[in-house]
Every structure is written in structure tokens, then in C-alpha cells.
């Protein structure tokens, strides 16, 4: 079975170097991965590793768009959207999303979730949710996570797993570290297999309310 094309979106050159080295060490053709060195958001903004201001520029105060840079980026990047990512490989109709953007997941996914007719099939969304629901982080999606973002995922047909299937009320009551959202029309994911589910996450702890 061949390896499907992967689009890696990350503003950190260090992270791309780690990915490239990992591919080389595992004898995976680097052509299987498209490297995109941009942050993702809900629009196109100038970015230097800190924040977006009202005039579509980035300054160094307030909430961060992305905390993944191990060192400040020396230059300016432009944020891209999920629609832009879909356009990189337009002939592909199915995408699996693994996203960790430090509490800005609503910025990246809300426009897609609001579409009545989705432009691409996304059967699985693996998402770090702890920074969306834990008060200690209090990021830009915190206020809307339970009242707007989770209802959008539910109305779009996604079933949450932690790793076994759970309810949206459970997500409102507990703050899990990771959640896998499986679309109701997707091929069943083997997290509920007794041989696999115990090992699906190393530790999916939840924070207190």
C-alpha cells in the first residue's frame, strides 16, 4: 500500500527540519510530504510569530497565533487558511486533519464547519483540545469552544472519541487533552477495538472544570 500525500503546515523551520530528518531515517520518500512554512488562521495576515492586530498585521503583544516556534522567526510570513491548503492538492477530495495550533483551532476550522456543503470530505479530525477548554490557557477560542465550536462540530456530523466514543456533553463537562472527531459517514476508526483502544493515547487526561 502506498503512502498518501501529506501536507505539513508549520511556520517553524526547525519543525520542518525535524520532519525531513524523520522521513530520511525511516526511508520515506520526501516527495510524499508537501512542506508549507506558514501559520494557519481564519484569513491572510502578516505574521512574525506573535499576534494579529486589527489592521491585519502582527505585533508582539496579546494572544499568540502560534507558540510552536522554538526561536522567534526573523522575518514576516503570511497566514493561510484551510481553503488554501485544500487548493494545494485540488484533485484530492478526502483529507484527514491532525491539528495542534495552540488554542486557535476555531480560527482554522470554523469557516469549513459552517459550510452546508463541504468542499472536501474530512472523515477524521484529530485535535488537541486542552487549550480550548482549560482556563489556565484562556486563548481566543476559549469563550466560544462550548457554545459555538462544539455545536458546529456536532451539526457537521462528527462524533467525539477520547479514544472511545463519547458525548458532546462529556466534552463540555470535562476538559480532555486530545479528542478524535470521527464523521458519522466515515469508515469506523479502530479506537474501540479492545486490542487497540487501551493504547490509542498514551494518556488522555482531563483537567478539572
mmCIF file of C-alpha atoms in Angstrom:
data_model
loop_
_atom_site.group_PDB
_atom_site.id
_atom_site.type_symbol
_atom_site.label_atom_id
_atom_site.label_comp_id
_atom_site.label_asym_id
_atom_site.label_seq_id
_atom_site.Cartn_x
_atom_site.Cartn_y
_atom_site.Cartn_z
ATOM 1 C CA UNK A 1 0.000 0.000 0.000
ATOM 2 C CA UNK A 2 1.401 3.374 -0.983
ATOM 3 C CA UNK A 3 1.775 6.365 1.285
ATOM 4 C CA UNK A 4 -0.797 9.101 0.710
ATOM 5 C CA UNK A 5 0.342 12.666 0.215
ATOM 6 C CA UNK A 6 0.799 14.610 3.468
ATOM 7 C CA UNK A 7 0.680 18.402 3.685
ATOM 8 C CA UNK A 8 2.698 19.645 6.655
ATOM 9 C CA UNK A 9 1.793 23.221 7.623
ATOM 10 C CA UNK A 10 4.052 24.827 10.214
ATOM 11 C CA UNK A 11 5.767 28.241 10.435
ATOM 12 C CA UNK A 12 8.794 26.784 12.216
ATOM 13 C CA UNK A 13 11.817 25.886 10.052
ATOM 14 C CA UNK A 14 13.119 23.788 12.963
ATOM 15 C CA UNK A 15 9.989 21.631 12.909
ATOM 16 C CA UNK A 16 10.262 21.111 9.165
ATOM 17 C CA UNK A 17 13.896 20.083 9.588
ATOM 18 C CA UNK A 18 12.858 17.513 12.211
ATOM 19 C CA UNK A 19 10.181 16.148 9.898
ATOM 20 C CA UNK A 20 12.605 15.931 6.979
ATOM 21 C CA UNK A 21 15.133 14.050 9.125
ATOM 22 C CA UNK A 22 12.425 11.696 10.382
ATOM 23 C CA UNK A 23 11.411 10.878 6.813
ATOM 24 C CA UNK A 24 15.035 10.208 5.894
ATOM 25 C CA UNK A 25 15.645 7.968 8.919
ATOM 26 C CA UNK A 26 12.535 5.934 8.080
ATOM 27 C CA UNK A 27 13.393 5.676 4.374
ATOM 28 C CA UNK A 28 10.246 7.551 3.377
ATOM 29 C CA UNK A 29 10.443 9.469 0.125
ATOM 30 C CA UNK A 30 10.327 13.163 0.980
ATOM 31 C CA UNK A 31 8.116 13.618 -2.072
ATOM 32 C CA UNK A 32 5.297 12.105 -0.025
ATOM 33 C CA UNK A 33 5.181 15.306 2.061
ATOM 34 C CA UNK A 34 4.430 18.841 0.931
ATOM 35 C CA UNK A 35 6.124 21.281 3.325
ATOM 36 C CA UNK A 36 4.301 24.592 3.825
ATOM 37 C CA UNK A 37 6.071 27.068 6.108
ATOM 38 C CA UNK A 38 3.090 29.240 7.008
ATOM 39 C CA UNK A 39 0.856 29.539 10.056
ATOM 40 C CA UNK A 40 -2.856 28.811 9.601
ATOM 41 C CA UNK A 41 -5.652 31.150 10.642
ATOM 42 C CA UNK A 42 -9.053 32.433 9.510
ATOM 43 C CA UNK A 43 -7.622 34.868 6.967
ATOM 44 C CA UNK A 44 -4.452 36.226 5.403
ATOM 45 C CA UNK A 45 -2.382 38.272 7.837
ATOM 46 C CA UNK A 46 1.230 39.306 8.170
ATOM 47 C CA UNK A 47 2.870 37.132 10.807
ATOM 48 C CA UNK A 48 6.134 37.205 12.705
ATOM 49 C CA UNK A 49 5.423 34.619 15.378
ATOM 50 C CA UNK A 50 3.452 36.813 17.752
ATOM 51 C CA UNK A 51 -0.061 38.204 17.199
ATOM 52 C CA UNK A 52 -2.555 39.540 14.676
ATOM 53 C CA UNK A 53 -3.714 43.122 15.097
ATOM 54 C CA UNK A 54 -6.899 44.743 13.817
ATOM 55 C CA UNK A 55 -5.097 46.173 10.783
ATOM 56 C CA UNK A 56 -4.091 42.693 9.586
ATOM 57 C CA UNK A 57 -0.556 42.988 10.909
ATOM 58 C CA UNK A 58 1.205 41.177 13.733
ATOM 59 C CA UNK A 59 2.613 42.797 16.846
ATOM 60 C CA UNK A 60 4.265 41.403 19.933
ATOM 61 C CA UNK A 61 1.509 41.845 22.487
ATOM 62 C CA UNK A 62 -1.612 39.875 23.390
ATOM 63 C CA UNK A 63 -2.545 36.368 22.285
ATOM 64 C CA UNK A 64 -0.184 34.405 20.108
ATOM 65 C CA UNK A 65 -1.274 32.901 16.804
ATOM 66 C CA UNK A 66 1.214 30.088 17.245
ATOM 67 C CA UNK A 67 3.547 29.157 20.089
ATOM 68 C CA UNK A 68 5.366 26.397 18.202
ATOM 69 C CA UNK A 69 8.382 28.490 17.234
ATOM 70 C CA UNK A 70 11.279 27.462 19.448
ATOM 71 C CA UNK A 71 13.007 30.689 18.452
ATOM 72 C CA UNK A 72 11.477 33.957 17.169
ATOM 73 C CA UNK A 73 11.068 33.925 13.392
ATOM 74 C CA UNK A 74 13.318 36.539 11.820
ATOM 75 C CA UNK A 75 11.058 37.827 9.072
ATOM 76 C CA UNK A 76 7.422 38.050 8.035
ATOM 77 C CA UNK A 77 5.141 35.233 6.926
ATOM 78 C CA UNK A 78 1.551 35.310 5.732
ATOM 79 C CA UNK A 79 -1.099 33.152 7.346
ATOM 80 C CA UNK A 80 -3.058 30.763 5.138
ATOM 81 C CA UNK A 81 -6.494 29.224 5.521
ATOM 82 C CA UNK A 82 -7.806 25.668 5.359
ATOM 83 C CA UNK A 83 -9.256 26.535 1.933
ATOM 84 C CA UNK A 84 -5.733 27.429 0.768
ATOM 85 C CA UNK A 85 -4.474 24.061 1.991
ATOM 86 C CA UNK A 86 -7.227 22.236 0.097
ATOM 87 C CA UNK A 87 -6.132 24.139 -3.008
ATOM 88 C CA UNK A 88 -2.568 22.824 -2.813
ATOM 89 C CA UNK A 89 -3.718 19.400 -3.966
ATOM 90 C CA UNK A 90 -7.056 20.206 -5.673
ATOM 91 C CA UNK A 91 -7.542 16.765 -7.235
ATOM 92 C CA UNK A 92 -7.639 15.169 -3.780
ATOM 93 C CA UNK A 93 -11.173 15.005 -2.387
ATOM 94 C CA UNK A 94 -10.516 13.463 1.044
ATOM 95 C CA UNK A 95 -8.378 14.919 3.811
ATOM 96 C CA UNK A 96 -7.580 13.738 7.327
ATOM 97 C CA UNK A 97 -6.757 16.651 9.618
ATOM 98 C CA UNK A 98 -4.357 16.475 12.544
ATOM 99 C CA UNK A 99 -4.269 19.943 14.081
ATOM 100 C CA UNK A 100 -2.416 21.471 17.025
ATOM 101 C CA UNK A 101 -2.323 25.264 16.819
ATOM 102 C CA UNK A 102 -2.244 26.108 20.495
ATOM 103 C CA UNK A 103 -5.840 27.111 21.092
ATOM 104 C CA UNK A 104 -6.534 28.658 17.688
ATOM 105 C CA UNK A 105 -8.357 25.626 16.284
ATOM 106 C CA UNK A 106 -11.606 27.583 15.975
ATOM 107 C CA UNK A 107 -9.801 30.122 13.768
ATOM 108 C CA UNK A 108 -8.630 27.379 11.426
ATOM 109 C CA UNK A 109 -11.776 25.220 11.247
ATOM 110 C CA UNK A 110 -14.886 27.343 11.835
ATOM 111 C CA UNK A 111 -15.331 28.530 8.236
ATOM 112 C CA UNK A 112 -15.162 24.934 6.976
ATOM 113 C CA UNK A 113 -17.571 23.657 9.634
ATOM 114 C CA UNK A 114 -20.106 26.380 8.833
ATOM 115 C CA UNK A 115 -20.325 25.315 5.172
ATOM 116 C CA UNK A 116 -23.568 23.474 4.495
ATOM 117 C CA UNK A 117 -21.901 21.771 1.542
ATOM 118 C CA UNK A 118 -18.312 20.897 2.394
ATOM 119 C CA UNK A 119 -15.786 21.321 -0.455
ATOM 120 C CA UNK A 120 -13.786 18.273 0.686
ATOM 121 C CA UNK A 121 -14.513 15.136 2.677
ATOM 122 C CA UNK A 122 -12.819 15.222 6.087
ATOM 123 C CA UNK A 123 -13.641 11.908 7.824
ATOM 124 C CA UNK A 124 -11.327 12.404 10.819
ATOM 125 C CA UNK A 125 -10.131 15.450 12.755
ATOM 126 C CA UNK A 126 -7.541 14.772 15.459
ATOM 127 C CA UNK A 127 -7.381 17.828 17.694
ATOM 128 C CA UNK A 128 -5.593 18.912 20.853
ATOM 129 C CA UNK A 129 -8.419 20.490 22.857
ATOM 130 C CA UNK A 130 -6.854 21.230 26.232
ATOM 131 C CA UNK A 131 -6.015 24.826 25.272
ATOM 132 C CA UNK A 132 -9.587 25.336 24.084
ATOM 133 C CA UNK A 133 -11.243 24.402 27.379
ATOM 134 C CA UNK A 134 -8.722 24.789 30.222
ATOM 135 C CA UNK A 135 -8.982 28.147 31.955
ATOM 136 C CA UNK A 136 -5.250 28.240 32.550
ATOM 137 C CA UNK A 137 -4.691 28.898 28.836
ATOM 138 C CA UNK A 138 -7.656 31.205 28.160
ATOM 139 C CA UNK A 139 -6.918 31.540 24.424
ATOM 140 C CA UNK A 140 -9.039 33.230 21.739
ATOM 141 C CA UNK A 141 -11.293 30.163 21.283
ATOM 142 C CA UNK A 142 -11.956 29.599 24.981
ATOM 143 C CA UNK A 143 -15.181 31.591 25.210
ATOM 144 C CA UNK A 144 -16.728 30.044 22.084
ATOM 145 C CA UNK A 145 -15.487 26.444 22.459
ATOM 146 C CA UNK A 146 -18.525 25.029 24.281
ATOM 147 C CA UNK A 147 -21.183 27.423 22.990
ATOM 148 C CA UNK A 148 -20.215 27.707 19.307
ATOM 149 C CA UNK A 149 -17.334 25.457 18.234
ATOM 150 C CA UNK A 150 -18.559 22.130 19.659
ATOM 151 C CA UNK A 151 -22.090 22.692 18.264
ATOM 152 C CA UNK A 152 -20.553 23.293 14.825
ATOM 153 C CA UNK A 153 -18.657 20.000 15.016
ATOM 154 C CA UNK A 154 -21.811 18.216 16.142
ATOM 155 C CA UNK A 155 -24.031 19.741 13.443
ATOM 156 C CA UNK A 156 -21.386 18.819 10.848
ATOM 157 C CA UNK A 157 -21.820 15.162 11.803
ATOM 158 C CA UNK A 158 -18.713 14.498 13.902
ATOM 159 C CA UNK A 159 -18.720 12.037 16.819
ATOM 160 C CA UNK A 160 -16.092 12.697 19.540
ATOM 161 C CA UNK A 161 -13.764 9.927 20.784
ATOM 162 C CA UNK A 162 -11.409 10.077 23.812
ATOM 163 C CA UNK A 163 -10.466 7.460 22.471
ATOM 164 C CA UNK A 164 -13.774 5.548 22.824
ATOM 165 C CA UNK A 165 -16.944 7.290 21.572
ATOM 166 C CA UNK A 166 -18.296 9.875 23.969
ATOM 167 C CA UNK A 167 -20.863 12.665 24.008
ATOM 168 C CA UNK A 168 -20.616 16.383 23.445
ATOM 169 C CA UNK A 169 -21.985 16.886 26.929
ATOM 170 C CA UNK A 170 -18.965 14.963 28.229
ATOM 171 C CA UNK A 171 -16.697 17.383 26.336
ATOM 172 C CA UNK A 172 -18.499 20.282 27.984
ATOM 173 C CA UNK A 173 -18.144 18.705 31.423
ATOM 174 C CA UNK A 174 -14.547 17.508 31.097
ATOM 175 C CA UNK A 175 -11.516 19.147 29.518
ATOM 176 C CA UNK A 176 -9.681 16.406 27.627
ATOM 177 C CA UNK A 177 -6.168 16.771 26.281
ATOM 178 C CA UNK A 178 -6.938 15.246 22.849
ATOM 179 C CA UNK A 179 -10.155 14.408 21.038
ATOM 180 C CA UNK A 180 -10.609 12.491 17.797
ATOM 181 C CA UNK A 181 -13.682 13.630 15.857
ATOM 182 C CA UNK A 182 -14.968 10.905 13.512
ATOM 183 C CA UNK A 183 -17.576 11.809 10.928
ATOM 184 C CA UNK A 184 -20.737 9.735 11.104
ATOM 185 C CA UNK A 185 -20.289 8.671 7.461
ATOM 186 C CA UNK A 186 -16.611 7.763 7.864
ATOM 187 C CA UNK A 187 -15.179 4.276 7.976
ATOM 188 C CA UNK A 188 -15.114 3.206 11.658
ATOM 189 C CA UNK A 189 -11.842 4.053 13.357
ATOM 190 C CA UNK A 190 -10.368 1.164 15.415
ATOM 191 C CA UNK A 191 -10.140 3.082 18.689
ATOM 192 C CA UNK A 192 -12.969 0.963 20.088
ATOM 193 C CA UNK A 193 -11.150 -2.279 19.260
ATOM 194 C CA UNK A 194 -10.250 -3.923 22.597
ATOM 195 C CA UNK A 195 -6.748 -4.652 21.314
ATOM 196 C CA UNK A 196 -6.086 -1.055 20.339
ATOM 197 C CA UNK A 197 -8.219 1.311 22.379
ATOM 198 C CA UNK A 198 -6.180 0.908 25.568
ATOM 199 C CA UNK A 199 -3.114 2.119 23.696
ATOM 200 C CA UNK A 200 -4.695 4.746 21.469
ATOM 201 C CA UNK A 201 -3.444 7.630 23.609
ATOM 202 C CA UNK A 202 -0.519 7.393 25.974
ATOM 203 C CA UNK A 203 -2.536 9.406 28.453
ATOM 204 C CA UNK A 204 -5.671 11.355 27.652
ATOM 205 C CA UNK A 205 -6.090 13.063 30.978
ATOM 206 C CA UNK A 206 -8.660 15.747 31.608
ATOM 207 C CA UNK A 207 -8.361 18.978 33.507
ATOM 208 C CA UNK A 208 -10.765 19.937 36.242
ATOM 209 C CA UNK A 209 -13.707 22.142 35.288
#
